[in-house]
Structure formats: structure tokens, C-alpha cells
């Protein structure tokens, strides 16, 4: 049968001519080629960080910091962020009691109260109740 026969099922592959997937594939390749040509023609450098395209202008050895790079620098200097990242480190890379040092810095709060006995026949008996908060 000829390829143009109506009784033949429609092609589905993106590599088969005449399928809608093939048309989308060709359009996608053309867009990529156009973007690559446009990027090669631009004098500015572009960097892709976390799904966003940020422009970085290069001026005689000094570079301008992007918003994402500033956020990364801030996170590197943040002690809470470092502690969070260290919790996901490999067991062979961290000490066994590494995070217990931060708990030693906290001073426990001790509260003592005098409480009457609730048992029958225990009138006049006073107990001390101690609460310790870590």
C-alpha cells in the first residue's frame, strides 16, 4: 500500500514524517538552534542558576554578583544553614556526637514547688515537685 493510504494507521513517533510529534520535535530543534545562534551573537555572558537565566556583565576583571550568588554566599555564612546541611552529611564524614555541643550551651531551668499530699490521711504532708526544662 502507498504511504498516503487512508487505511494505514497514523504515525506516532517523533521521527516519523507526518506525525504531530514529529512537527513538535522539529519546532523544538529549530527553537534551540535559534537560541544558540542568538546567544553566540550576544556580548554578555549568561549563566543558568536554579532555573533562571541571569546576566553577568564582565568588566575588566571585576564581576557583578547575581541575586542567586548573593543568596548562596549568605547561606554559606549562616550558622543555622551550616548546621542544617551538616545533618545530611555522610556518617563517615562527621563526628558521632557532633551536634551535641550545641545542647551543652543551654542551661536547664529548674523549678521546685511545695505541694500538699493528695492521699487520704496525708493531711499536713508536703512534697516537693521538681520540674527541669532543658
Short mmCIF file of C-alpha atoms in Angstrom, two decimals:
data_model
loop_
_atom_site.label_atom_id
_atom_site.label_comp_id
_atom_site.label_asym_id
_atom_site.label_seq_id
_atom_site.Cartn_x
_atom_site.Cartn_y
_atom_site.Cartn_z
CA UNK A 1 0.00 0.00 0.00
CA UNK A 2 1.22 3.54 -0.58
CA UNK A 3 2.17 5.73 2.41
CA UNK A 4 -0.67 8.14 1.73
CA UNK A 5 -3.33 5.42 2.00
CA UNK A 6 -6.08 6.40 4.50
CA UNK A 7 -6.43 2.84 5.86
CA UNK A 8 -2.89 2.87 7.29
CA UNK A 9 -2.76 3.95 10.95
CA UNK A 10 -1.33 7.36 11.73
CA UNK A 11 2.40 7.53 12.67
CA UNK A 12 3.13 8.27 16.32
CA UNK A 13 6.92 8.51 16.52
CA UNK A 14 8.64 11.87 16.69
CA UNK A 15 10.95 10.64 13.93
CA UNK A 16 8.13 9.65 11.53
CA UNK A 17 7.21 12.28 8.96
CA UNK A 18 3.56 13.29 9.15
CA UNK A 19 3.05 12.80 12.89
CA UNK A 20 2.20 15.65 15.22
CA UNK A 21 5.07 14.59 17.48
CA UNK A 22 7.45 14.98 14.53
CA UNK A 23 6.24 18.53 13.92
CA UNK A 24 6.74 19.42 17.61
CA UNK A 25 10.19 17.84 17.58
CA UNK A 26 11.25 19.82 14.52
CA UNK A 27 9.90 23.07 16.02
CA UNK A 28 11.80 22.41 19.25
CA UNK A 29 15.04 21.77 17.36
CA UNK A 30 14.57 24.98 15.36
CA UNK A 31 13.98 26.99 18.56
CA UNK A 32 17.14 25.55 20.15
CA UNK A 33 19.17 26.40 17.06
CA UNK A 34 17.79 29.96 17.04
CA UNK A 35 18.55 30.42 20.76
CA UNK A 36 22.08 29.09 20.30
CA UNK A 37 22.66 31.50 17.41
CA UNK A 38 21.25 34.41 19.42
CA UNK A 39 23.36 33.52 22.48
CA UNK A 40 26.50 33.37 20.35
CA UNK A 41 25.76 36.85 18.99
CA UNK A 42 25.33 38.47 22.46
CA UNK A 43 28.38 40.18 24.02
CA UNK A 44 27.16 39.42 27.57
CA UNK A 45 27.70 36.17 29.41
CA UNK A 46 24.60 34.29 30.54
CA UNK A 47 24.52 31.80 33.35
CA UNK A 48 21.72 29.44 34.25
CA UNK A 49 21.29 29.13 38.03
CA UNK A 50 18.33 27.34 39.63
CA UNK A 51 16.20 27.52 36.50
CA UNK A 52 16.67 31.26 35.97
CA UNK A 53 18.85 32.97 33.40
CA UNK A 54 20.84 35.80 34.98
CA UNK A 55 23.03 38.16 33.01
CA UNK A 56 26.51 38.79 34.31
CA UNK A 57 28.45 41.68 32.79
CA UNK A 58 32.18 41.21 32.66
CA UNK A 59 34.02 44.49 33.28
CA UNK A 60 37.83 44.42 33.16
CA UNK A 61 38.32 41.68 35.73
CA UNK A 62 35.50 42.60 38.13
CA UNK A 63 32.28 40.61 38.09
CA UNK A 64 28.87 41.68 39.27
CA UNK A 65 27.24 39.28 41.74
CA UNK A 66 23.79 37.96 40.80
CA UNK A 67 20.93 37.64 43.25
CA UNK A 68 21.30 33.85 43.38
CA UNK A 69 25.02 34.09 44.05
CA UNK A 70 24.40 36.59 46.85
CA UNK A 71 21.85 34.21 48.39
CA UNK A 72 24.34 31.33 48.22
CA UNK A 73 27.03 33.44 49.87
CA UNK A 74 24.63 34.43 52.64
CA UNK A 75 23.66 30.77 53.18
CA UNK A 76 27.32 29.71 53.42
CA UNK A 77 27.90 32.22 56.24
CA UNK A 78 24.69 31.41 58.14
CA UNK A 79 25.41 29.08 61.13
CA UNK A 80 21.88 27.65 61.16
CA UNK A 81 22.14 26.78 57.47
CA UNK A 82 25.52 25.11 58.03
CA UNK A 83 24.04 23.04 60.88
CA UNK A 84 21.13 22.03 58.63
CA UNK A 85 23.45 20.98 55.80
CA UNK A 86 25.72 19.09 58.22
CA UNK A 87 22.79 16.92 59.32
CA UNK A 88 22.74 15.46 55.80
CA UNK A 89 26.49 14.76 55.67
CA UNK A 90 27.66 11.17 55.34
CA UNK A 91 28.17 9.35 58.62
CA UNK A 92 31.81 8.72 57.76
CA UNK A 93 32.37 12.47 57.28
CA UNK A 94 31.03 13.72 60.62
CA UNK A 95 31.76 13.01 64.27
CA UNK A 96 29.44 10.77 66.25
CA UNK A 97 28.49 13.41 68.84
CA UNK A 98 28.92 16.42 66.58
CA UNK A 99 25.58 18.13 67.20
CA UNK A 100 25.52 17.58 70.98
CA UNK A 101 27.85 20.51 71.64
CA UNK A 102 25.08 22.98 70.91
CA UNK A 103 22.87 21.36 73.58
CA UNK A 104 25.58 21.81 76.22
CA UNK A 105 25.44 25.57 75.80
CA UNK A 106 21.85 25.68 77.04
CA UNK A 107 21.34 25.96 80.78
CA UNK A 108 18.49 23.84 82.17
CA UNK A 109 15.79 25.67 84.14
CA UNK A 110 14.93 24.04 87.48
CA UNK A 111 11.66 24.84 89.28
CA UNK A 112 10.73 23.43 92.69
CA UNK A 113 7.29 23.69 94.30
CA UNK A 114 5.92 22.65 97.67
CA UNK A 115 2.74 20.59 97.11
CA UNK A 116 0.24 19.19 99.61
CA UNK A 117 -0.22 15.42 99.59
CA UNK A 118 -3.43 14.24 97.88
CA UNK A 119 -3.57 10.85 99.58
CA UNK A 120 -6.13 10.21 102.28
CA UNK A 121 -4.61 10.53 105.69
CA UNK A 122 -1.77 12.62 104.31
CA UNK A 123 -3.02 15.98 105.54
CA UNK A 124 -0.16 18.21 106.58
CA UNK A 125 2.36 16.25 104.49
CA UNK A 126 4.22 18.39 101.96
CA UNK A 127 6.06 17.05 98.94
CA UNK A 128 8.47 18.90 96.70
CA UNK A 129 7.74 18.79 92.99
CA UNK A 130 10.72 19.46 90.72
CA UNK A 131 10.43 20.45 87.04
CA UNK A 132 13.52 20.58 84.87
CA UNK A 133 13.30 22.18 81.43
CA UNK A 134 16.14 21.60 79.02
#
